[in-house]
Amino acid sequence: MTDRITIRRPDDWHVHLRDGAMLEAVARHTARQFARAIIMPNLTPPVTDAAAAVAYRDRILAALPADTGFTPLMTCYLTDAADPQAIADGHAAGVFTACKLYPAHATTNSAHGVTDIFALAPVLERMQAIGMPLLIHGEVTDRTIDIFDREAVFIDRILVKLVREFPALRIVLEHITTAEAADFVTAAPATVAATITPQHLIINRNAIFDGGLRPHAYCLPVAKRERHRLAVRAAAVSGSAKFFLGTDSAPHVVGAKESGCGCAGIFNAPFALESYLTVFEEEDALDRFEGFASENGAHFYGLPLNDGKVTLERRPVIVPERIGDGDTAVVPFHAGETLGWRLVD
Ligand code: DOR
Ligand code: ZN
């Protein structure tokens, strides 16, 4: 039995680091696990221009010790008013790595999101021309569509057409949760990829209702049926370069989760690698973990692989019931459970 596994230092291709006190509290967890991360722009107000992204990047770096070597990769939050030239300038200046598309009202802080994706054609054409990736929260917001079907319907109604009309646009379908998404991405051209979170590999929708309402298992897209979890797992461990690690770690203070209207988001940053590795071991795919965690994403984004290594060892680690206190008290994914692997510092 393998008791230690050493891989190239990995990256997180989708994370929410928040701002203010929460940023100060959570950034170190991501920087401890990952060399780089794609930083989500859904702050209040959202990060829609390069000046805001530079200021946010500075706040992220200021929240970390100077020697972490962590690189935040910034994203531009697309609105109906997105300007192709400003986005291209931000990309050329090395500020924006990608653009994030939230359909308006799809999730946390998406009220300024896009109401008609195809009306943004001039932006998408420009991104396609300069090779700038488009990161998509792939859910329709139509209230007549069942919440468990919103990802599959987004693929049918929007994504098929988007890929057809922008054949060279690099698209990441973020945090996939369904067999339909895994199948779509697998069959799509090489311009289309997907990130996968630990929670969507580990829980199905029963977790949200397990003996009572479980707000800490609620995120968006919401966890789906068991057959979808199995399909997403198969995609993650398939060895296909189209699938890569993106935690979607999304901390909310405990009171905002345990509420009459609890926020969507699972905070998984402190034990993300341990969580993913458990899945790869269960699937007898330890040899594919490095590709998923450390190579596929960088290749898709056209970025160099990281130098350096990280090691995980087989050792029980008890995940705390709660991390932080006051304004930054959060309940982590796997709270109270014992994981079988531990990242060696
Ligand atoms: O569960 C989620 N939380 N899904 C998202 O898309 C946004 C995120 C957040 O920002 O809390
Ligand atoms: Zn997210």
mmCIF file of C-alpha atoms and ligand atoms in Angstrom:
data_model
loop_
_atom_site.group_PDB
_atom_site.id
_atom_site.type_symbol
_atom_site.label_atom_id
_atom_site.label_comp_id
_atom_site.label_asym_id
_atom_site.label_seq_id
_atom_site.Cartn_x
_atom_site.Cartn_y
_atom_site.Cartn_z
ATOM 1 C CA MET A 1 0.000 0.000 0.000
ATOM 2 C CA THR A 2 1.280 3.463 -0.867
ATOM 3 C CA ASP A 3 1.769 5.498 2.296
ATOM 4 C CA ARG A 4 3.227 8.644 0.813
ATOM 5 C CA ILE A 5 2.465 10.373 -2.413
ATOM 6 C CA THR A 6 4.499 13.252 -3.831
ATOM 7 C CA ILE A 7 3.210 15.305 -6.733
ATOM 8 C CA ARG A 8 4.091 18.522 -8.485
ATOM 9 C CA ARG A 9 2.715 21.476 -6.535
ATOM 10 C CA PRO A 10 -0.979 21.763 -7.504
ATOM 11 C CA ASP A 11 -3.245 24.703 -8.364
ATOM 12 C CA ASP A 12 -6.857 25.500 -7.492
ATOM 13 C CA TRP A 13 -8.627 26.639 -10.650
ATOM 14 C CA HIS A 14 -11.695 28.049 -8.816
ATOM 15 C CA VAL A 15 -11.802 29.565 -5.339
ATOM 16 C CA HIS A 16 -13.634 32.270 -3.382
ATOM 17 C CA LEU A 17 -11.268 34.083 -1.024
ATOM 18 C CA ARG A 18 -13.743 36.841 -0.073
ATOM 19 C CA ASP A 19 -12.502 40.126 1.386
ATOM 20 C CA GLY A 20 -11.805 41.863 4.693
ATOM 21 C CA ALA A 21 -11.707 39.718 7.832
ATOM 22 C CA MET A 22 -12.811 36.565 5.996
ATOM 23 C CA LEU A 23 -10.021 36.973 3.420
ATOM 24 C CA GLU A 24 -7.516 37.388 6.257
ATOM 25 C CA ALA A 25 -8.832 34.191 7.825
ATOM 26 C CA VAL A 26 -9.112 31.896 4.802
ATOM 27 C CA ALA A 27 -6.361 32.900 2.325
ATOM 28 C CA ARG A 28 -3.646 30.979 4.138
ATOM 29 C CA HIS A 29 -5.492 27.692 3.744
ATOM 30 C CA THR A 30 -5.506 28.006 -0.035
ATOM 31 C CA ALA A 31 -1.907 29.274 -0.152
ATOM 32 C CA ARG A 32 -0.775 26.315 1.981
ATOM 33 C CA GLN A 33 -2.313 23.798 -0.400
ATOM 34 C CA PHE A 34 -1.839 25.431 -3.790
ATOM 35 C CA ALA A 35 0.755 27.417 -5.746
ATOM 36 C CA ARG A 36 -1.800 29.393 -7.744
ATOM 37 C CA ALA A 37 -5.528 29.852 -7.717
ATOM 38 C CA ILE A 38 -8.159 31.355 -9.972
ATOM 39 C CA ILE A 39 -9.825 33.937 -7.733
ATOM 40 C CA MET A 40 -13.561 34.402 -8.115
ATOM 41 C CA PRO A 41 -14.657 38.034 -8.569
ATOM 42 C CA ASN A 42 -18.090 37.899 -6.869
ATOM 43 C CA LEU A 43 -17.304 40.436 -4.159
ATOM 44 C CA THR A 44 -19.655 43.238 -3.195
ATOM 45 C CA PRO A 45 -19.287 45.176 -5.433
ATOM 46 C CA PRO A 46 -18.004 42.647 -7.985
ATOM 47 C CA VAL A 47 -14.552 42.906 -9.572
ATOM 48 C CA THR A 48 -15.442 44.276 -12.991
ATOM 49 C CA ASP A 49 -12.362 46.293 -13.926
ATOM 50 C CA ALA A 50 -8.612 45.954 -13.849
ATOM 51 C CA ALA A 51 -8.084 48.589 -11.158
ATOM 52 C CA ALA A 52 -10.382 46.711 -8.792
ATOM 53 C CA ALA A 53 -8.641 43.446 -9.618
ATOM 54 C CA VAL A 54 -5.192 44.895 -8.926
ATOM 55 C CA ALA A 55 -6.398 46.286 -5.594
ATOM 56 C CA TYR A 56 -7.995 42.935 -4.685
ATOM 57 C CA ARG A 57 -4.859 41.032 -5.678
ATOM 58 C CA ASP A 58 -2.847 43.340 -3.397
ATOM 59 C CA ARG A 59 -5.246 42.668 -0.507
ATOM 60 C CA ILE A 60 -4.929 38.910 -1.061
ATOM 61 C CA LEU A 61 -1.136 39.074 -1.014
ATOM 62 C CA ALA A 62 -1.208 41.356 2.042
ATOM 63 C CA ALA A 63 -3.320 38.758 3.867
ATOM 64 C CA LEU A 64 -0.558 36.164 3.434
ATOM 65 C CA PRO A 65 2.925 35.855 4.897
ATOM 66 C CA ALA A 66 5.499 37.221 2.451
ATOM 67 C CA ASP A 67 7.149 33.844 1.797
ATOM 68 C CA THR A 68 4.204 31.731 0.621
ATOM 69 C CA GLY A 69 5.023 32.094 -3.083
ATOM 70 C CA PHE A 70 1.298 31.981 -3.792
ATOM 71 C CA THR A 71 0.032 33.564 -7.021
ATOM 72 C CA PRO A 72 -3.571 34.774 -7.213
ATOM 73 C CA LEU A 73 -4.851 34.669 -10.794
ATOM 74 C CA MET A 74 -7.547 37.308 -11.143
ATOM 75 C CA THR A 75 -10.812 37.153 -13.052
ATOM 76 C CA CYS A 76 -13.149 39.770 -14.457
ATOM 77 C CA TYR A 77 -16.838 39.534 -13.490
ATOM 78 C CA LEU A 78 -18.849 39.945 -16.669
ATOM 79 C CA THR A 79 -21.876 42.219 -16.624
ATOM 80 C CA ASP A 80 -24.211 43.310 -19.424
ATOM 81 C CA ALA A 81 -22.004 46.393 -19.696
ATOM 82 C CA ALA A 82 -18.701 44.496 -20.124
ATOM 83 C CA ASP A 83 -16.348 46.329 -22.478
ATOM 84 C CA PRO A 84 -14.239 44.240 -24.902
ATOM 85 C CA GLN A 85 -11.389 46.750 -25.033
ATOM 86 C CA ALA A 86 -11.109 47.147 -21.256
ATOM 87 C CA ILE A 87 -11.086 43.367 -20.828
ATOM 88 C CA ALA A 88 -8.458 42.883 -23.532
ATOM 89 C CA ASP A 89 -6.334 45.637 -21.964
ATOM 90 C CA GLY A 90 -6.621 43.998 -18.536
ATOM 91 C CA HIS A 91 -5.591 40.673 -20.021
ATOM 92 C CA ALA A 92 -2.656 42.181 -21.928
ATOM 93 C CA ALA A 93 -1.505 43.932 -18.743
ATOM 94 C CA GLY A 94 -1.358 40.581 -16.942
ATOM 95 C CA VAL A 95 -4.154 41.509 -14.538
ATOM 96 C CA PHE A 96 -7.014 39.346 -15.808
ATOM 97 C CA THR A 97 -6.317 35.688 -16.459
ATOM 98 C CA ALA A 98 -9.934 34.933 -17.428
ATOM 99 C CA CYS A 99 -13.503 36.255 -17.369
ATOM 100 C CA LYS A 100 -16.236 34.797 -15.172
ATOM 101 C CA LEU A 101 -19.756 34.513 -16.459
ATOM 102 C CA TYR A 102 -22.502 34.340 -13.864
ATOM 103 C CA PRO A 103 -25.996 34.223 -15.300
ATOM 104 C CA ALA A 104 -27.802 37.018 -13.394
ATOM 105 C CA HIS A 105 -29.202 35.720 -10.086
ATOM 106 C CA ALA A 106 -27.751 32.220 -10.484
ATOM 107 C CA THR A 107 -25.873 32.273 -7.160
ATOM 108 C CA THR A 108 -24.189 34.333 -4.405
ATOM 109 C CA ASN A 109 -23.499 37.923 -5.511
ATOM 110 C CA SER A 110 -24.571 37.323 -9.084
ATOM 111 C CA ALA A 111 -27.201 40.075 -9.223
ATOM 112 C CA HIS A 112 -24.922 42.051 -11.568
ATOM 113 C CA GLY A 113 -24.385 39.005 -13.780
ATOM 114 C CA VAL A 114 -25.293 38.600 -17.394
ATOM 115 C CA THR A 115 -28.931 38.579 -18.513
ATOM 116 C CA ASP A 116 -28.293 37.522 -22.142
ATOM 117 C CA ILE A 117 -25.041 35.752 -22.839
ATOM 118 C CA PHE A 118 -25.330 36.107 -26.611
ATOM 119 C CA ALA A 119 -25.692 39.866 -26.277
ATOM 120 C CA LEU A 120 -22.074 39.777 -25.096
ATOM 121 C CA ALA A 121 -20.901 38.517 -28.497
ATOM 122 C CA PRO A 122 -18.410 41.389 -28.986
ATOM 123 C CA VAL A 123 -16.765 40.513 -25.658
ATOM 124 C CA LEU A 124 -16.715 36.788 -26.435
ATOM 125 C CA GLU A 125 -15.276 37.417 -29.896
ATOM 126 C CA ARG A 126 -12.504 39.476 -28.409
ATOM 127 C CA MET A 127 -11.740 36.873 -25.771
ATOM 128 C CA GLN A 128 -11.654 34.212 -28.447
ATOM 129 C CA ALA A 129 -9.241 36.309 -30.509
ATOM 130 C CA ILE A 130 -6.809 36.856 -27.635
ATOM 131 C CA GLY A 131 -7.087 33.352 -26.146
ATOM 132 C CA MET A 132 -8.635 34.491 -22.867
ATOM 133 C CA PRO A 133 -10.643 31.745 -21.110
ATOM 134 C CA LEU A 134 -14.326 32.120 -20.260
ATOM 135 C CA LEU A 135 -15.291 30.503 -16.949
ATOM 136 C CA ILE A 136 -18.972 29.672 -16.740
ATOM 137 C CA HIS A 137 -21.354 29.129 -13.880
ATOM 138 C CA GLY A 138 -23.479 26.787 -15.956
ATOM 139 C CA GLU A 139 -27.010 26.988 -14.597
ATOM 140 C CA VAL A 140 -30.131 28.520 -16.062
ATOM 141 C CA THR A 141 -32.045 30.780 -13.711
ATOM 142 C CA ASP A 142 -35.506 30.125 -15.142
ATOM 143 C CA ARG A 143 -37.722 29.621 -12.098
ATOM 144 C CA THR A 144 -39.821 27.070 -13.936
ATOM 145 C CA ILE A 145 -36.794 24.785 -14.245
ATOM 146 C CA ASP A 146 -36.231 22.467 -11.315
ATOM 147 C CA ILE A 147 -33.067 23.383 -9.405
ATOM 148 C CA PHE A 148 -31.672 19.877 -9.940
ATOM 149 C CA ASP A 149 -32.042 20.270 -13.723
ATOM 150 C CA ARG A 150 -30.537 23.727 -14.131
ATOM 151 C CA GLU A 151 -27.087 22.580 -15.195
ATOM 152 C CA ALA A 152 -28.349 20.088 -17.783
ATOM 153 C CA VAL A 153 -30.765 22.665 -19.201
ATOM 154 C CA PHE A 154 -27.962 25.261 -19.378
ATOM 155 C CA ILE A 155 -25.955 22.866 -21.508
ATOM 156 C CA ASP A 156 -28.888 22.289 -23.876
ATOM 157 C CA ARG A 157 -30.077 25.858 -24.132
ATOM 158 C CA ILE A 158 -26.858 27.852 -23.943
ATOM 159 C CA LEU A 159 -23.624 25.923 -23.995
ATOM 160 C CA VAL A 160 -24.193 23.904 -27.158
ATOM 161 C CA LYS A 161 -24.825 27.120 -29.063
ATOM 162 C CA LEU A 162 -21.926 28.969 -27.384
ATOM 163 C CA VAL A 163 -19.427 26.297 -28.380
ATOM 164 C CA ARG A 164 -20.808 26.272 -31.920
ATOM 165 C CA GLU A 165 -20.751 30.048 -32.364
ATOM 166 C CA PHE A 166 -17.362 30.581 -30.714
ATOM 167 C CA PRO A 167 -15.393 27.520 -31.825
ATOM 168 C CA ALA A 168 -12.009 28.850 -30.713
ATOM 169 C CA LEU A 169 -13.162 30.312 -27.371
ATOM 170 C CA ARG A 170 -11.587 28.506 -24.423
ATOM 171 C CA ILE A 171 -14.430 27.604 -22.082
ATOM 172 C CA VAL A 172 -14.309 26.122 -18.586
ATOM 173 C CA LEU A 173 -17.615 24.753 -17.369
ATOM 174 C CA GLU A 174 -17.114 25.281 -13.660
ATOM 175 C CA HIS A 175 -17.931 22.890 -10.812
ATOM 176 C CA ILE A 176 -19.728 20.241 -12.877
ATOM 177 C CA THR A 177 -22.303 18.162 -11.042
ATOM 178 C CA THR A 178 -24.084 16.000 -13.604
ATOM 179 C CA ALA A 179 -23.593 13.100 -15.983
ATOM 180 C CA GLU A 180 -24.828 15.445 -18.709
ATOM 181 C CA ALA A 181 -21.972 17.882 -18.000
ATOM 182 C CA ALA A 182 -19.334 15.144 -17.808
ATOM 183 C CA ASP A 183 -20.563 13.673 -21.092
ATOM 184 C CA PHE A 184 -20.825 17.044 -22.801
ATOM 185 C CA VAL A 185 -17.296 18.082 -21.865
ATOM 186 C CA THR A 186 -15.860 14.689 -22.778
ATOM 187 C CA ALA A 187 -17.408 14.857 -26.240
ATOM 188 C CA ALA A 188 -16.730 18.578 -26.828
ATOM 189 C CA PRO A 189 -13.763 19.970 -28.763
ATOM 190 C CA ALA A 190 -10.467 20.464 -26.898
ATOM 191 C CA THR A 191 -11.427 24.121 -26.294
ATOM 192 C CA VAL A 192 -13.891 22.986 -23.592
ATOM 193 C CA ALA A 193 -12.838 21.812 -20.117
ATOM 194 C CA ALA A 194 -14.356 21.530 -16.633
ATOM 195 C CA THR A 195 -13.432 21.947 -13.003
ATOM 196 C CA ILE A 196 -14.593 19.510 -10.342
ATOM 197 C CA THR A 197 -15.015 20.208 -6.618
ATOM 198 C CA PRO A 198 -14.338 17.738 -3.797
ATOM 199 C CA GLN A 199 -17.922 17.933 -2.562
ATOM 200 C CA HIS A 200 -19.412 16.904 -5.890
ATOM 201 C CA LEU A 201 -17.146 13.848 -5.876
ATOM 202 C CA ILE A 202 -18.130 12.900 -2.327
ATOM 203 C CA ILE A 203 -21.727 13.822 -1.554
ATOM 204 C CA ASN A 204 -24.964 13.288 -3.382
ATOM 205 C CA ARG A 205 -28.120 15.274 -2.682
ATOM 206 C CA ASN A 206 -29.100 13.062 0.242
ATOM 207 C CA ALA A 207 -26.366 14.805 2.241
ATOM 208 C CA ILE A 208 -28.454 17.992 2.275
ATOM 209 C CA PHE A 209 -31.350 16.184 3.975
ATOM 210 C CA ASP A 210 -29.511 13.623 6.105
ATOM 211 C CA GLY A 211 -31.637 13.292 9.260
ATOM 212 C CA GLY A 212 -32.571 16.978 8.990
ATOM 213 C CA LEU A 213 -31.698 20.006 6.919
ATOM 214 C CA ARG A 214 -27.905 20.268 6.529
ATOM 215 C CA PRO A 215 -26.970 23.773 5.423
ATOM 216 C CA HIS A 216 -23.253 22.994 5.288
ATOM 217 C CA ALA A 217 -23.870 20.517 2.467
ATOM 218 C CA TYR A 218 -25.616 23.187 0.392
ATOM 219 C CA CYS A 219 -23.756 24.797 -2.460
ATOM 220 C CA LEU A 220 -24.549 25.804 -6.032
ATOM 221 C CA PRO A 221 -24.799 24.004 -8.297
ATOM 222 C CA VAL A 222 -26.531 21.848 -5.709
ATOM 223 C CA ALA A 223 -25.366 18.230 -5.279
ATOM 224 C CA LYS A 224 -27.308 15.824 -7.499
ATOM 225 C CA ARG A 225 -28.401 12.165 -7.513
ATOM 226 C CA GLU A 226 -25.960 9.339 -6.891
ATOM 227 C CA ARG A 227 -25.688 8.446 -10.565
ATOM 228 C CA HIS A 228 -24.437 11.964 -11.279
ATOM 229 C CA ARG A 229 -21.875 11.799 -8.492
ATOM 230 C CA LEU A 230 -20.570 8.560 -9.987
ATOM 231 C CA ALA A 231 -20.364 10.109 -13.463
ATOM 232 C CA VAL A 232 -18.460 13.137 -12.142
ATOM 233 C CA ARG A 233 -16.096 10.816 -10.265
ATOM 234 C CA ALA A 234 -15.485 8.773 -13.397
ATOM 235 C CA ALA A 235 -14.645 11.961 -15.302
ATOM 236 C CA ALA A 236 -12.240 13.190 -12.610
ATOM 237 C CA VAL A 237 -10.236 9.961 -12.520
ATOM 238 C CA SER A 238 -10.533 9.232 -16.251
ATOM 239 C CA GLY A 239 -7.139 10.685 -17.055
ATOM 240 C CA SER A 240 -8.770 13.070 -19.560
ATOM 241 C CA ALA A 241 -6.891 16.375 -19.665
ATOM 242 C CA LYS A 242 -10.232 18.200 -19.845
ATOM 243 C CA PHE A 243 -10.988 17.726 -16.163
ATOM 244 C CA PHE A 244 -9.088 19.489 -13.423
ATOM 245 C CA LEU A 245 -9.154 20.583 -9.814
ATOM 246 C CA GLY A 246 -11.244 23.572 -8.778
ATOM 247 C CA THR A 247 -12.389 23.513 -5.174
ATOM 248 C CA ASP A 248 -15.073 26.208 -5.328
ATOM 249 C CA SER A 249 -14.209 26.699 -1.662
ATOM 250 C CA ALA A 250 -16.805 29.308 -0.643
ATOM 251 C CA PRO A 251 -16.727 30.308 3.019
ATOM 252 C CA HIS A 252 -19.749 31.871 4.682
ATOM 253 C CA VAL A 253 -19.799 32.743 8.362
ATOM 254 C CA VAL A 254 -21.642 30.017 10.274
ATOM 255 C CA GLY A 255 -24.648 32.221 11.042
ATOM 256 C CA ALA A 256 -25.173 32.922 7.345
ATOM 257 C CA LYS A 257 -25.299 29.181 6.641
ATOM 258 C CA GLU A 258 -27.379 28.141 9.667
ATOM 259 C CA SER A 259 -30.221 30.478 8.861
ATOM 260 C CA GLY A 260 -33.808 30.593 7.623
ATOM 261 C CA CYS A 261 -32.302 31.339 4.218
ATOM 262 C CA GLY A 262 -28.822 29.855 4.328
ATOM 263 C CA CYS A 263 -26.153 30.916 1.843
ATOM 264 C CA ALA A 264 -24.834 28.519 -0.801
ATOM 265 C CA GLY A 265 -21.208 27.506 -0.461
ATOM 266 C CA ILE A 266 -18.970 24.845 1.053
ATOM 267 C CA PHE A 267 -15.670 25.807 2.681
ATOM 268 C CA ASN A 268 -13.272 23.037 1.716
ATOM 269 C CA ALA A 269 -9.921 24.836 1.413
ATOM 270 C CA PRO A 270 -8.176 23.548 4.591
ATOM 271 C CA PHE A 271 -8.290 19.855 3.571
ATOM 272 C CA ALA A 272 -8.942 20.045 -0.153
ATOM 273 C CA LEU A 273 -6.035 17.900 -1.315
ATOM 274 C CA GLU A 274 -6.748 15.307 1.369
ATOM 275 C CA SER A 275 -10.361 15.217 0.244
ATOM 276 C CA TYR A 276 -9.550 14.757 -3.460
ATOM 277 C CA LEU A 277 -6.857 12.198 -2.739
ATOM 278 C CA THR A 278 -9.321 10.069 -0.786
ATOM 279 C CA VAL A 279 -11.471 9.900 -3.915
ATOM 280 C CA PHE A 280 -8.592 9.010 -6.227
ATOM 281 C CA GLU A 281 -7.532 6.246 -3.864
ATOM 282 C CA GLU A 282 -11.067 4.854 -3.608
ATOM 283 C CA GLU A 283 -11.209 4.824 -7.406
ATOM 284 C CA ASP A 284 -7.820 3.087 -7.609
ATOM 285 C CA ALA A 285 -6.507 6.030 -9.610
ATOM 286 C CA LEU A 286 -3.623 7.388 -7.520
ATOM 287 C CA ASP A 287 -1.521 7.500 -10.681
ATOM 288 C CA ARG A 288 -3.947 10.033 -12.189
ATOM 289 C CA PHE A 289 -4.061 12.399 -9.232
ATOM 290 C CA GLU A 290 -1.098 14.506 -10.325
ATOM 291 C CA GLY A 291 -2.549 15.144 -13.773
ATOM 292 C CA PHE A 292 -5.866 16.267 -12.294
ATOM 293 C CA ALA A 293 -4.358 18.390 -9.525
ATOM 294 C CA SER A 294 -1.174 19.793 -11.029
ATOM 295 C CA GLU A 295 -1.044 19.511 -14.824
ATOM 296 C CA ASN A 296 -4.350 19.542 -16.725
ATOM 297 C CA GLY A 297 -5.440 22.993 -15.579
ATOM 298 C CA ALA A 298 -2.109 24.646 -16.291
ATOM 299 C CA HIS A 299 -2.035 23.124 -19.765
ATOM 300 C CA PHE A 300 -5.566 24.333 -20.490
ATOM 301 C CA TYR A 301 -4.765 27.870 -19.347
ATOM 302 C CA GLY A 302 -1.461 27.825 -21.250
ATOM 303 C CA LEU A 303 0.499 28.451 -18.070
ATOM 304 C CA PRO A 304 3.745 26.767 -17.005
ATOM 305 C CA LEU A 305 3.647 23.866 -14.584
ATOM 306 C CA ASN A 306 4.723 24.742 -11.066
ATOM 307 C CA ASP A 307 8.155 23.963 -9.741
ATOM 308 C CA GLY A 308 8.308 22.228 -6.404
ATOM 309 C CA LYS A 309 6.451 19.311 -4.921
ATOM 310 C CA VAL A 310 3.969 18.551 -2.187
ATOM 311 C CA THR A 311 3.720 15.327 -0.229
ATOM 312 C CA LEU A 312 0.682 13.723 1.353
ATOM 313 C CA GLU A 313 1.103 10.912 3.834
ATOM 314 C CA ARG A 314 -1.274 8.296 5.089
ATOM 315 C CA ARG A 315 -2.108 9.533 8.556
ATOM 316 C CA PRO A 316 -5.465 10.160 10.192
ATOM 317 C CA VAL A 317 -6.455 13.805 10.400
ATOM 318 C CA ILE A 318 -9.514 14.953 12.297
ATOM 319 C CA VAL A 319 -11.255 17.844 10.578
ATOM 320 C CA PRO A 320 -12.333 20.453 13.150
ATOM 321 C CA GLU A 321 -16.034 21.088 13.711
ATOM 322 C CA ARG A 322 -15.399 24.773 13.241
ATOM 323 C CA ILE A 323 -12.534 26.993 12.095
ATOM 324 C CA GLY A 324 -12.092 30.582 13.280
ATOM 325 C CA ASP A 325 -14.435 32.573 15.483
ATOM 326 C CA GLY A 326 -16.668 35.618 15.490
ATOM 327 C CA ASP A 327 -17.044 37.106 12.010
ATOM 328 C CA THR A 328 -14.889 34.405 10.494
ATOM 329 C CA ALA A 329 -16.279 31.261 12.165
ATOM 330 C CA VAL A 330 -16.841 28.707 9.412
ATOM 331 C CA VAL A 331 -17.797 25.049 9.370
ATOM 332 C CA PRO A 332 -15.449 23.215 6.997
ATOM 333 C CA PHE A 333 -16.340 20.417 4.611
ATOM 334 C CA HIS A 334 -15.898 17.063 6.411
ATOM 335 C CA ALA A 335 -16.361 18.766 9.825
ATOM 336 C CA GLY A 336 -15.853 16.198 12.571
ATOM 337 C CA GLU A 337 -14.757 13.441 10.174
ATOM 338 C CA THR A 338 -11.415 11.689 10.101
ATOM 339 C CA LEU A 339 -9.607 11.749 6.748
ATOM 340 C CA GLY A 340 -6.949 9.185 5.902
ATOM 341 C CA TRP A 341 -4.367 11.504 4.328
ATOM 342 C CA ARG A 342 -2.547 14.547 5.532
ATOM 343 C CA LEU A 343 -0.612 17.191 3.605
ATOM 344 C CA VAL A 344 2.950 17.319 4.956
ATOM 345 C CA ASP A 345 4.078 20.881 5.734
HETATM 346 O O1 DOR B 1 -22.113 27.471 -3.594
HETATM 347 C C1 DOR B 1 -21.678 28.461 -4.152
HETATM 348 N N1 DOR B 1 -21.119 29.476 -3.464
HETATM 349 N N2 DOR B 1 -21.772 28.543 -5.485
HETATM 350 C C2 DOR B 1 -21.454 29.654 -6.151
HETATM 351 O O2 DOR B 1 -21.594 29.675 -7.335
HETATM 352 C C3 DOR B 1 -20.995 30.854 -5.429
HETATM 353 C C4 DOR B 1 -20.429 30.524 -4.138
HETATM 354 C C5 DOR B 1 -20.262 31.705 -3.202
HETATM 355 O O3 DOR B 1 -19.735 32.730 -3.641
HETATM 356 O O4 DOR B 1 -20.643 31.594 -2.033
HETATM 357 ZN ZN ZN B 2 -17.662 29.358 -7.206
#
